[in-house]
PDB file of C-alpha atoms in Angstrom:
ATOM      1  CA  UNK A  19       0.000   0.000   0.000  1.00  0.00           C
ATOM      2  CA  UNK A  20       3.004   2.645   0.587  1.00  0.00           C
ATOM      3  CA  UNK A  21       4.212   1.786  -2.449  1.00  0.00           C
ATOM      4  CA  UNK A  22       1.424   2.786  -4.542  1.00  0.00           C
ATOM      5  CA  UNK A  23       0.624   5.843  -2.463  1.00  0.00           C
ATOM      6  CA  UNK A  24       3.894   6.714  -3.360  1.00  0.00           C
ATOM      7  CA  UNK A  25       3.727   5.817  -6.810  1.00  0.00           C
ATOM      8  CA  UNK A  26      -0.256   7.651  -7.570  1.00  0.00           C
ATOM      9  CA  UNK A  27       1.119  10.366  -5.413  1.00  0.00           C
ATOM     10  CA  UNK A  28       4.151  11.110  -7.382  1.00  0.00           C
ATOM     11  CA  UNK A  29       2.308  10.872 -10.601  1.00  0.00           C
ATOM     12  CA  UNK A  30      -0.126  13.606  -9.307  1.00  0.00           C
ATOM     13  CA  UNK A  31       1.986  15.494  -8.128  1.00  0.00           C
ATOM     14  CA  UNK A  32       4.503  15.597 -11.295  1.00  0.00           C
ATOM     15  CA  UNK A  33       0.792  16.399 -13.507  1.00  0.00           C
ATOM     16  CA  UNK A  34      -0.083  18.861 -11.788  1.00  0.00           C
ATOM     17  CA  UNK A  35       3.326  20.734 -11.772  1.00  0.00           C
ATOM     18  CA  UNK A  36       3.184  20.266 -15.728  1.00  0.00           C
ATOM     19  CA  UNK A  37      -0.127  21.923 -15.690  1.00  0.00           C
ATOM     20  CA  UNK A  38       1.221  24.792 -14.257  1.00  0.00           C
ATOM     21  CA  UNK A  39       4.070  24.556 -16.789  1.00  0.00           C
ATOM     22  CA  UNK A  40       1.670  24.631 -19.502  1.00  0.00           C
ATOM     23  CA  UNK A  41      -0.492  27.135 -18.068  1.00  0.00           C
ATOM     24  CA  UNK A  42       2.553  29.437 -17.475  1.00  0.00           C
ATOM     25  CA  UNK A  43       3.399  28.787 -21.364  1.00  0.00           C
ATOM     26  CA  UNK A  44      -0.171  29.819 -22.232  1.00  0.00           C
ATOM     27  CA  UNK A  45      -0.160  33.322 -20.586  1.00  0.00           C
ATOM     28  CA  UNK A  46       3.578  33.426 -21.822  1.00  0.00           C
ATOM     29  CA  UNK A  47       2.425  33.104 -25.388  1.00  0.00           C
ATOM     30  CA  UNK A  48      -1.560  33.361 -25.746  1.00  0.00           C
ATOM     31  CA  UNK A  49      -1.577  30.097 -27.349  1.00  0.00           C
ATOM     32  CA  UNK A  50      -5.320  27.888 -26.252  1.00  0.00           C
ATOM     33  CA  UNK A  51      -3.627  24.418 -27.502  1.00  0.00           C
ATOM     34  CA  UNK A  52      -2.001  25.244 -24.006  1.00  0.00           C
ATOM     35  CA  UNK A  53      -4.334  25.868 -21.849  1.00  0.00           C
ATOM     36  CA  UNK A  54      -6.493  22.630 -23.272  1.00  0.00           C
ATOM     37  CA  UNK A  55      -3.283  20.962 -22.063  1.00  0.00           C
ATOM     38  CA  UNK A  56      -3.147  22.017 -19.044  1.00  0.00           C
ATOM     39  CA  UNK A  57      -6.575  21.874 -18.279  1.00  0.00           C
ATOM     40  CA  UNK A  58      -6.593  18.171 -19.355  1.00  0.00           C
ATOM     41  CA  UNK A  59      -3.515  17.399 -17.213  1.00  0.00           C
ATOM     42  CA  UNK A  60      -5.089  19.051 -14.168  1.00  0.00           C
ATOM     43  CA  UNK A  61      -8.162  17.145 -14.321  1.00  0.00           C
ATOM     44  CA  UNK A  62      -6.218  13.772 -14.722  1.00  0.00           C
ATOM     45  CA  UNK A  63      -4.405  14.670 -11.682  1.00  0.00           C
ATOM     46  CA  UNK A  64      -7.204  15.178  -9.946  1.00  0.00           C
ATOM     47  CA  UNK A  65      -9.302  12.076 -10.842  1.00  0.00           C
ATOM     48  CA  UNK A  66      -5.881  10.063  -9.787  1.00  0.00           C
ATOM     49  CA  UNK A  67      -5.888  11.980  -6.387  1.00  0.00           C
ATOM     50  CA  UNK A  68      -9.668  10.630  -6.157  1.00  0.00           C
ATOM     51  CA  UNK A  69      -8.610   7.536  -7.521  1.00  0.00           C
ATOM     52  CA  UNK A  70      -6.549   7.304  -4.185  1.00  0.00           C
ATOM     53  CA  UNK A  71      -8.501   8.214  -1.668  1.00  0.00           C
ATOM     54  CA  UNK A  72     -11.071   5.966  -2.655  1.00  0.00           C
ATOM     55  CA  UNK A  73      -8.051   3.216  -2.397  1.00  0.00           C
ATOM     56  CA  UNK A  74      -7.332   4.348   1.416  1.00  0.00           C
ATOM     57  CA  UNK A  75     -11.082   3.946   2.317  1.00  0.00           C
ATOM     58  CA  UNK A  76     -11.844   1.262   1.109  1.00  0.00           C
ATOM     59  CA  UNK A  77      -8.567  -0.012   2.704  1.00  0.00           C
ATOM     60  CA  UNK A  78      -9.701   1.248   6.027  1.00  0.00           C
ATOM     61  CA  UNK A  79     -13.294  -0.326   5.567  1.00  0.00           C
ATOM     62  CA  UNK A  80     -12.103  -3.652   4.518  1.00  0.00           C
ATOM     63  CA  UNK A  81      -9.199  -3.566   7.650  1.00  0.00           C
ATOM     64  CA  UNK A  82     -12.390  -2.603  10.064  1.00  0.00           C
ATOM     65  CA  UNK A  83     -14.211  -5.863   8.292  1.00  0.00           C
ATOM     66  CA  UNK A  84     -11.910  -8.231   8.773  1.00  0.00           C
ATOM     67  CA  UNK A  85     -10.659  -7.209  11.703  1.00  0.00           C
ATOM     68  CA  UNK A  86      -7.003  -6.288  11.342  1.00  0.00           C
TER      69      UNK A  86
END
């Protein structure tokens, strides 16, 4: 389980720092192929940050469950 917080941390994390890398190149330049990126990148982030809280709570439930 630490490993794959790790791991679907990480991976948010490094998204959502190149979404504001591509938002920061979109006010640079005015360019909206940019901000679509970035956009995109932050929502994937976000569904993966989802993603792993659901993981941790349905950890906890099924720990309460079984008893461990």
């Amino acid at each position: 389980m630490v490993i794959f917080s790790w791991v679907v941390l990480g991976l948010a994390g490094f998204l959502l720092l190149c979404s504001g890398v591509s938002w920061g190149v979109y006010v640079a330049i005015e360019d909206s192929d940019w901000r679509r990126l970035s956009v995109k990148l932050f929502r994937f982030s976000m569904v993966l940050l989802l993603l792993f809280v659901n993981v941790l709570i349905y950890a906890h439930i099924v720990s309460g469950l079984t008893g461990g």
